[in-house]
Every structure is written in C-alpha cells, then in structure tokens.
Short mmCIF file of C-alpha atoms and ligand atoms in Angstrom, two decimals:
data_model
loop_
_atom_site.label_atom_id
_atom_site.label_comp_id
_atom_site.label_asym_id
_atom_site.label_seq_id
_atom_site.Cartn_x
_atom_site.Cartn_y
_atom_site.Cartn_z
CA MET K 37 -19.94 -1.04 2.77
CA MET K 38 -23.79 -1.84 3.21
CA ASN K 39 -25.44 -0.22 5.91
CA ILE K 40 -28.74 -1.73 6.72
CA ALA K 41 -29.98 1.29 8.77
CA ASP K 42 -28.94 3.67 5.89
CA ASN K 43 -30.76 1.49 3.25
CA ILE K 44 -33.86 1.62 5.42
CA ALA K 45 -33.62 5.25 5.80
CA LYS K 46 -33.34 5.83 2.16
CA ILE K 47 -36.28 3.62 1.47
CA ARG K 48 -38.38 5.27 4.07
CA SER K 49 -37.65 8.69 2.22
CA ASP K 50 -38.69 7.15 -0.92
CA MET K 51 -41.97 5.69 0.60
CA ALA K 52 -42.52 9.49 1.76
CA LEU K 53 -42.00 10.85 -1.66
CA ALA K 54 -44.49 8.29 -3.44
CA ALA K 55 -47.09 8.95 -0.62
CA LYS K 56 -46.73 12.79 -1.21
CA LYS K 57 -46.99 12.29 -5.02
CA SER K 58 -50.32 10.40 -4.48
CA GLY K 59 -51.74 12.29 -1.74
CA ARG K 60 -51.55 9.35 0.67
CA VAL K 61 -50.73 9.29 4.54
CA LEU K 62 -47.26 7.86 5.14
CA SER K 63 -48.26 6.59 8.46
CA GLU K 64 -50.82 4.29 6.76
CA ILE K 65 -48.03 2.35 4.80
CA LYS K 66 -45.94 -0.16 6.43
CA LEU K 67 -42.32 -1.45 5.37
CA MET K 68 -41.75 -5.12 5.64
CA GLY K 69 -38.00 -6.44 5.66
CA VAL K 70 -38.17 -9.63 3.64
CA THR K 71 -35.35 -11.58 5.16
CA LYS K 72 -35.32 -14.96 3.35
CA TYR K 73 -31.79 -16.28 2.96
CA HIS K 74 -30.23 -13.46 5.09
CA PRO K 75 -28.83 -14.39 8.61
CA VAL K 76 -30.48 -13.44 11.77
CA GLU K 77 -27.80 -11.04 12.66
CA MET K 78 -28.74 -8.90 9.61
CA MET K 79 -32.18 -9.40 10.96
CA THR K 80 -31.85 -8.26 14.43
CA GLU K 81 -29.94 -5.01 13.00
CA ALA K 82 -32.88 -4.35 10.91
CA ALA K 83 -35.90 -5.02 12.99
CA PRO K 84 -35.76 -1.62 15.14
CA HIS K 85 -36.45 0.15 11.94
CA LEU K 86 -38.98 -2.29 10.40
CA ASP K 87 -42.68 -2.58 10.59
CA LEU K 88 -42.82 -6.01 9.84
CA ILE K 89 -40.57 -9.10 8.97
CA GLY K 90 -41.29 -11.35 6.05
CA GLU K 91 -40.16 -14.99 5.44
CA ASN K 92 -41.11 -17.50 2.51
CA LYS K 93 -40.36 -20.73 4.17
CA VAL K 94 -41.67 -22.27 7.32
CA GLN K 95 -38.63 -24.17 8.21
CA GLU K 96 -36.24 -21.18 7.60
CA ALA K 97 -38.83 -18.98 10.09
CA VAL K 98 -38.74 -21.85 12.87
CA ASN K 99 -34.84 -21.96 12.66
CA LYS K 100 -34.34 -18.19 12.86
CA ARG K 101 -37.00 -17.41 15.79
CA ALA K 102 -35.31 -20.24 17.63
CA VAL K 103 -32.06 -18.41 17.56
CA TRP K 104 -33.51 -14.98 17.79
CA PRO K 105 -31.63 -13.51 21.07
CA VAL K 106 -33.83 -13.07 24.04
CA GLY K 107 -34.97 -9.68 24.59
CA MET K 108 -33.97 -8.46 21.33
CA ALA K 109 -36.76 -6.20 19.55
CA SER K 110 -38.55 -7.83 16.75
CA CYS K 111 -41.76 -6.93 14.88
CA PRO K 112 -44.85 -9.05 13.62
CA TRP K 113 -43.86 -11.85 11.10
CA HIS K 114 -45.63 -12.44 8.17
CA MET K 115 -45.70 -15.55 5.97
CA ILE K 116 -45.20 -14.51 2.05
CA GLY K 117 -44.20 -17.78 0.47
CA HIS K 118 -46.36 -20.62 -0.49
CA LEU K 119 -47.70 -22.70 2.30
CA GLN K 120 -47.93 -26.50 2.20
CA ARG K 121 -50.58 -28.07 3.95
CA ASN K 122 -48.45 -30.46 5.99
CA LYS K 123 -46.57 -27.35 7.20
CA ILE K 124 -49.68 -25.79 8.33
CA ARG K 125 -49.06 -26.34 12.32
CA ARG K 126 -45.65 -25.05 12.29
CA ALA K 127 -46.27 -22.07 10.33
CA LEU K 128 -48.97 -21.17 12.96
CA GLU K 129 -46.28 -21.51 15.55
CA SER K 130 -43.66 -19.20 13.69
CA PHE K 131 -45.87 -16.56 12.00
CA ASP K 132 -48.23 -13.76 13.44
CA LEU K 133 -50.15 -13.54 10.00
CA ILE K 134 -50.22 -15.58 6.56
CA GLU K 135 -50.26 -13.47 3.34
CA SER K 136 -50.31 -16.47 0.96
CA ILE K 137 -53.63 -18.01 1.05
CA ASP K 138 -54.48 -19.01 -2.38
CA SER K 139 -56.92 -22.33 -1.69
CA LEU K 140 -60.03 -23.10 0.43
CA GLU K 141 -58.10 -26.45 1.48
CA THR K 142 -55.33 -24.61 3.05
CA ALA K 143 -57.52 -22.10 4.84
CA VAL K 144 -59.73 -24.99 6.07
CA GLY K 145 -56.47 -26.59 7.35
CA ILE K 146 -55.60 -23.43 9.05
CA ASN K 147 -59.04 -22.87 10.67
CA ARG K 148 -58.95 -26.55 12.05
CA VAL K 149 -55.59 -26.29 13.69
CA ILE K 150 -56.61 -22.73 15.20
CA SER K 151 -59.75 -24.48 16.61
CA GLU K 152 -57.67 -26.93 18.47
CA GLY K 153 -56.19 -23.87 20.57
CA GLY K 154 -59.19 -22.30 21.87
CA PRO K 155 -61.10 -19.24 20.55
CA ARG K 156 -58.61 -17.11 19.04
CA ARG K 157 -59.02 -15.57 15.55
CA PHE K 158 -56.00 -15.85 13.12
CA PRO K 159 -55.34 -13.02 10.43
CA VAL K 160 -54.75 -13.76 6.82
CA TYR K 161 -54.67 -12.10 3.37
CA ILE K 162 -55.41 -13.77 0.18
CA GLU K 163 -52.56 -14.03 -2.42
CA VAL K 164 -53.79 -13.08 -5.96
CA ASN K 165 -51.95 -14.00 -9.18
CA MET K 166 -52.66 -10.59 -10.87
CA SER K 167 -49.99 -11.35 -13.46
CA ARG K 168 -51.20 -14.82 -14.28
CA GLU K 169 -48.01 -16.40 -14.50
CA ALA K 170 -48.12 -20.05 -14.59
CA ALA K 171 -45.15 -20.65 -12.06
CA LYS K 172 -46.69 -18.36 -9.49
CA SER K 173 -48.93 -19.03 -6.66
CA GLY K 174 -51.92 -16.99 -5.61
CA VAL K 175 -55.61 -17.49 -6.67
CA ALA K 176 -56.60 -16.08 -10.03
CA PRO K 177 -58.29 -12.78 -9.80
CA GLU K 178 -61.78 -13.95 -11.01
CA GLU K 179 -61.53 -16.83 -8.31
CA ALA K 180 -60.66 -14.39 -5.59
CA GLU K 181 -64.43 -13.72 -4.64
CA ARG K 182 -65.36 -17.35 -4.34
CA LEU K 183 -62.51 -18.18 -2.27
CA LEU K 184 -63.23 -15.28 0.10
CA GLU K 185 -67.15 -16.41 0.12
CA GLY K 186 -65.87 -19.82 0.87
CA MET K 187 -63.62 -18.76 3.86
CA MET K 188 -66.31 -16.71 5.50
CA THR K 189 -68.51 -19.76 5.64
CA ASP K 190 -65.98 -22.52 6.29
CA CYS K 191 -63.47 -20.81 8.29
CA PRO K 192 -65.15 -18.80 11.08
CA LEU K 193 -61.53 -18.27 13.05
CA LEU K 194 -59.94 -16.85 10.04
CA SER K 195 -60.07 -13.12 9.97
CA VAL K 196 -59.21 -12.03 6.07
CA GLU K 197 -57.79 -8.63 6.35
CA GLY K 198 -56.51 -7.81 2.79
CA LEU K 199 -55.08 -9.07 -0.34
CA MET K 200 -51.42 -9.66 -1.28
CA THR K 201 -49.83 -10.01 -5.08
CA VAL K 202 -46.35 -10.25 -6.46
CA ALA K 203 -46.13 -8.30 -9.69
CA LEU K 204 -44.57 -9.27 -12.84
CA ASP K 205 -40.99 -8.81 -12.83
CA THR K 206 -40.70 -5.79 -15.22
CA GLU K 207 -39.80 -2.14 -14.98
CA ASP K 208 -42.73 -1.41 -17.32
CA GLU K 209 -44.68 1.43 -15.40
CA CYS K 210 -48.06 0.52 -17.57
CA VAL K 211 -47.80 -2.97 -16.75
CA LEU K 212 -47.15 -2.49 -13.01
CA ARG K 213 -49.82 0.01 -12.39
CA GLU K 214 -52.27 -2.38 -14.30
CA ILE K 215 -51.20 -5.11 -11.68
CA PHE K 216 -51.33 -2.99 -8.67
CA GLY K 217 -54.29 -0.85 -9.68
CA GLY K 218 -56.08 -4.19 -10.60
CA LEU K 219 -55.52 -5.68 -7.01
CA ARG K 220 -56.94 -2.42 -5.49
CA GLU K 221 -59.98 -2.74 -7.90
CA LEU K 222 -60.58 -6.11 -6.94
CA ARG K 223 -60.57 -5.05 -3.19
CA GLU K 224 -63.36 -2.61 -3.98
CA LYS K 225 -65.21 -5.52 -5.82
CA LEU K 226 -64.70 -7.88 -2.70
CA ARG K 227 -65.81 -5.26 -0.33
CA CYS K 228 -69.19 -4.52 -2.03
CA ALA K 229 -69.51 -8.30 -2.45
CA THR K 230 -69.06 -9.17 1.12
CA GLY K 231 -68.98 -6.11 3.57
CA LEU K 232 -65.58 -7.03 4.86
CA PRO K 233 -63.32 -3.99 5.13
CA LEU K 234 -60.06 -5.67 3.76
CA PRO K 235 -57.93 -2.79 4.70
CA GLU K 236 -54.66 -4.05 3.78
CA LEU K 237 -53.07 -4.42 0.25
CA SER K 238 -49.57 -5.91 0.33
CA MET K 239 -47.87 -5.23 -2.80
CA GLY K 240 -44.64 -3.64 -4.12
CA MET K 241 -40.96 -5.08 -3.68
CA SER K 242 -37.58 -3.44 -3.91
CA GLY K 243 -37.77 -2.86 -7.53
CA ASP K 244 -41.54 -1.33 -7.88
CA PHE K 245 -42.72 -0.22 -4.42
CA MET K 246 -42.91 3.39 -5.38
CA THR K 247 -45.47 2.34 -8.06
CA ALA K 248 -47.18 0.13 -5.75
CA ILE K 249 -47.71 2.97 -3.09
CA GLU K 250 -49.00 5.24 -5.89
CA GLU K 251 -51.52 2.75 -6.55
CA GLY K 252 -52.78 2.21 -3.06
CA SER K 253 -50.25 -0.35 -1.31
CA THR K 254 -50.38 -0.53 2.60
CA ILE K 255 -47.61 -2.97 2.94
CA VAL K 256 -44.43 -2.91 0.80
CA ARG K 257 -42.27 -6.14 1.15
CA VAL K 258 -38.69 -5.01 0.32
CA GLY K 259 -35.58 -7.54 0.45
CA SER K 260 -32.63 -6.90 -1.73
CA ALA K 261 -32.81 -3.15 -1.46
CA ILE K 262 -32.25 -3.25 2.53
CA PHE K 263 -30.17 -6.54 2.77
CA GLY K 264 -28.38 -6.62 -0.63
CA PRO K 265 -28.53 -9.68 -3.14
CA ARG K 266 -29.49 -12.99 -1.63
CA ASN K 267 -26.98 -15.89 -1.49
CA TYR K 268 -28.99 -18.93 -2.75
CA GLY K 269 -25.93 -21.17 -2.38
C1 PLP E 491 -38.58 -12.12 -1.99
C2 PLP E 491 -39.77 -11.56 -2.01
C3 PLP E 491 -39.87 -10.20 -1.75
C4 PLP E 491 -38.62 -9.14 -1.79
O1 PLP E 491 -38.01 -9.20 -2.95
P1 PLP E 491 -36.97 -8.11 -3.35
O2 PLP E 491 -37.07 -7.82 -4.76
O3 PLP E 491 -35.53 -8.67 -2.82
O4 PLP E 491 -37.39 -6.78 -2.56
C5 PLP E 491 -41.18 -9.77 -1.73
N1 PLP E 491 -42.26 -10.45 -1.75
C6 PLP E 491 -42.07 -11.88 -1.93
C7 PLP E 491 -43.39 -12.81 -1.87
C8 PLP E 491 -40.93 -12.38 -2.09
O5 PLP E 491 -40.82 -13.77 -2.16
#
C-alpha cells in the first residue's frame, strides 16, 4: 500500500544524502510535489510535508484550487508547464510563481496583466531547454541572456528569480551532470551579465533529483516517486 507521507520521508532522506555528499546545506533545497493528474485528496495529504506544489496546466490548477478544502494547509503553487498566451490571466489567478517563461512575448503579456492590478511584482523563472530536444519547451541556452535582458527592459513588474530545466529522460549520470551543471554555469554567466542574483535552480525529478542536488539544484520537482504513476486516461 502506497503511503504518501512515507514516500516523502524517503525522498527527504535521499535529499539529505545528496546534500551531504556535495557539501550543501539541506535547508536551501526545496521539495516540490508535482501533482498533475493526481486528485486533490492526495494533494491535501501531501501538502503539509511539501515546500511547493507544481502543476503543468492552468485549467487543472484552477479546478483544483476551486475545490481545495477551506482551512486546509497548502504551500505556494508553481506553474511548471508551458504557458499559452491566452491563459495568462487565469494562470496569474492560480499560481504564485511561473517557472516556465520561454519567450519575451509571454513575459510581456504577464507584465501587462500584472500592471492592471496595481503595483505588485510577480516572480518567474526562465525555462531553459538544456537537452535541446525539439519536443521540449524552454529557451535555447544561448538565447537565455537575450531573453533575460529583454525582460529586464520590457517587464519591470516581473522579478526573475531563477532558472528551470527538464533533463533528458536518461539514467546516464554523465549526461545528467552535463545538463544540470550546464544550467548552473549558465546561471553564473547570467549573474555576471546582469547583476541579478538568480538564487533558484529548479532541476531534478523523481529519477534524477539526487544528481541534480549534487549539481546545485535548489528546487527538486518530484511527482511519481511521491504519488505513484500518473493515470492519463
Ligand atoms: C511531470 C513533471 C515533473 C515530475 O516528474 P516525475 O518524473 O513524476 O517526478 C517535474 N517537472 C516537470 C516540468 C514535469 O512536467
């Protein structure tokens, strides 16, 4: 029988191992539960043990937030899937942060909607397609600096706080280290170019989060290792 709290405890202890191995401070690494295709009942069970909730689709997040039990603990919700421009307004109503910015047009669209609501800033990350897979969203690594500088100029209400990537689906440690280490190095380059601190590196999923932590991840996004396989039916 699967127990969500036990699964999370196991992941937290693996996170501690990876942090220790790489000489990192465990409290600087957050655990996101990725809850796409899983019901709200499983989410409310997990939420007290998580730092963040991650959803891929705007509509699914809207539906789930609408039935979230009143008074039930939650944690910040991050959007981690591709954001279509016609869903920006609803995304901003359901998410506390968007990790998947990969175009200036989308960023400008978000900035415009935010500007209608008074002077608040909205936090985002840039998604980078480190593995260069055609089917994947995210900006190419060599385009990231131009996107970030465009956002600093055109999106004054957006606060770019980090980078996100989805690694290649592989168990090859060397390939994974190249991807995760590559995102960390890209962050250094962008820090130098812009002066932004970019504290967050969102990288690592169920199969590769320990490697990601060893390479500098500050947010691991774990779905199936917490909630079991997704039912796409
Ligand atoms: C689904 C998803 C995850 C979680 O994947 P698991 O392998 O189930 O841990 C993490 N990040 C993104 C962007 C996802 O779409």
